[in-house]
Amino acid sequence: MAKKAVATFNAKAGERKMMKCIKMDKSPKTGAYVFNEELVDAEKAAEFFKN
């Protein structure tokens, strides 16, 4: 399950919508679950979860 927090940043070219995406992965070393957090562009959020 992913949490999303939407933020808007003013850039020189205009406004960009960013999302904070959190993905749960299993560590290959210990077998424990690790949470990866990343701030990604709103259009590229689906791409983040595919990888």
PDB file of C-alpha atoms in Angstrom:
ATOM      1  CA  MET A   1       0.000   0.000   0.000  1.00  0.00           C
ATOM      2  CA  ALA A   2       1.339   3.448  -0.825  1.00  0.00           C
ATOM      3  CA  LYS A   3       0.835   6.748   0.933  1.00  0.00           C
ATOM      4  CA  LYS A   4       0.656   9.888  -1.153  1.00  0.00           C
ATOM      5  CA  ALA A   5       1.262  13.456  -0.097  1.00  0.00           C
ATOM      6  CA  VAL A   6       0.778  16.012  -2.858  1.00  0.00           C
ATOM      7  CA  ALA A   7       2.875  19.183  -2.867  1.00  0.00           C
ATOM      8  CA  THR A   8       3.115  22.005  -5.386  1.00  0.00           C
ATOM      9  CA  PHE A   9       6.411  23.731  -6.073  1.00  0.00           C
ATOM     10  CA  ASN A  10       6.787  26.985  -7.979  1.00  0.00           C
ATOM     11  CA  ALA A  11       9.401  26.543 -10.664  1.00  0.00           C
ATOM     12  CA  LYS A  12      10.664  29.045 -13.218  1.00  0.00           C
ATOM     13  CA  ALA A  13       8.794  27.272 -16.027  1.00  0.00           C
ATOM     14  CA  GLY A  14       5.563  27.058 -14.013  1.00  0.00           C
ATOM     15  CA  GLU A  15       4.138  24.932 -11.240  1.00  0.00           C
ATOM     16  CA  ARG A  16       5.108  21.294 -10.817  1.00  0.00           C
ATOM     17  CA  LYS A  17       3.096  18.818  -8.791  1.00  0.00           C
ATOM     18  CA  MET A  18       5.197  16.452  -6.740  1.00  0.00           C
ATOM     19  CA  MET A  19       4.109  13.378  -4.777  1.00  0.00           C
ATOM     20  CA  LYS A  20       5.812  11.693  -1.871  1.00  0.00           C
ATOM     21  CA  CYS A  21       5.731   7.979  -2.663  1.00  0.00           C
ATOM     22  CA  ILE A  22       6.537   5.297  -0.108  1.00  0.00           C
ATOM     23  CA  LYS A  23       7.258   1.770  -1.318  1.00  0.00           C
ATOM     24  CA  MET A  24       7.842  -1.279   0.876  1.00  0.00           C
ATOM     25  CA  ASP A  25      10.616  -3.614  -0.291  1.00  0.00           C
ATOM     26  CA  LYS A  26      12.143  -6.710   1.223  1.00  0.00           C
ATOM     27  CA  SER A  27      15.861  -6.442   2.003  1.00  0.00           C
ATOM     28  CA  PRO A  28      17.856  -9.173   0.254  1.00  0.00           C
ATOM     29  CA  LYS A  29      20.457  -9.170   3.045  1.00  0.00           C
ATOM     30  CA  THR A  30      18.347  -9.514   6.186  1.00  0.00           C
ATOM     31  CA  GLY A  31      14.900 -10.369   4.848  1.00  0.00           C
ATOM     32  CA  ALA A  32      13.392  -7.467   6.804  1.00  0.00           C
ATOM     33  CA  TYR A  33      11.100  -4.949   5.149  1.00  0.00           C
ATOM     34  CA  VAL A  34      12.556  -1.572   4.153  1.00  0.00           C
ATOM     35  CA  PHE A  35      10.553   1.537   3.278  1.00  0.00           C
ATOM     36  CA  ASN A  36      11.796   3.624   0.341  1.00  0.00           C
ATOM     37  CA  GLU A  37      10.536   7.210   0.308  1.00  0.00           C
ATOM     38  CA  GLU A  38      10.981   9.458  -2.682  1.00  0.00           C
ATOM     39  CA  LEU A  39       9.579  12.758  -3.947  1.00  0.00           C
ATOM     40  CA  VAL A  40       8.574  12.201  -7.593  1.00  0.00           C
ATOM     41  CA  ASP A  41       6.773  14.107 -10.299  1.00  0.00           C
ATOM     42  CA  ALA A  42       3.022  13.387 -10.325  1.00  0.00           C
ATOM     43  CA  GLU A  43       3.180  11.948 -13.859  1.00  0.00           C
ATOM     44  CA  LYS A  44       6.038   9.581 -12.938  1.00  0.00           C
ATOM     45  CA  ALA A  45       4.443   8.123  -9.795  1.00  0.00           C
ATOM     46  CA  ALA A  46       3.212   4.976 -11.542  1.00  0.00           C
ATOM     47  CA  GLU A  47       6.714   4.439 -12.949  1.00  0.00           C
ATOM     48  CA  PHE A  48       8.149   4.563  -9.402  1.00  0.00           C
ATOM     49  CA  PHE A  49       5.955   1.689  -8.238  1.00  0.00           C
ATOM     50  CA  LYS A  50       6.663  -0.483 -11.311  1.00  0.00           C
ATOM     51  CA  ASN A  51      10.415  -0.680 -10.582  1.00  0.00           C
TER      52      ASN A  51
END
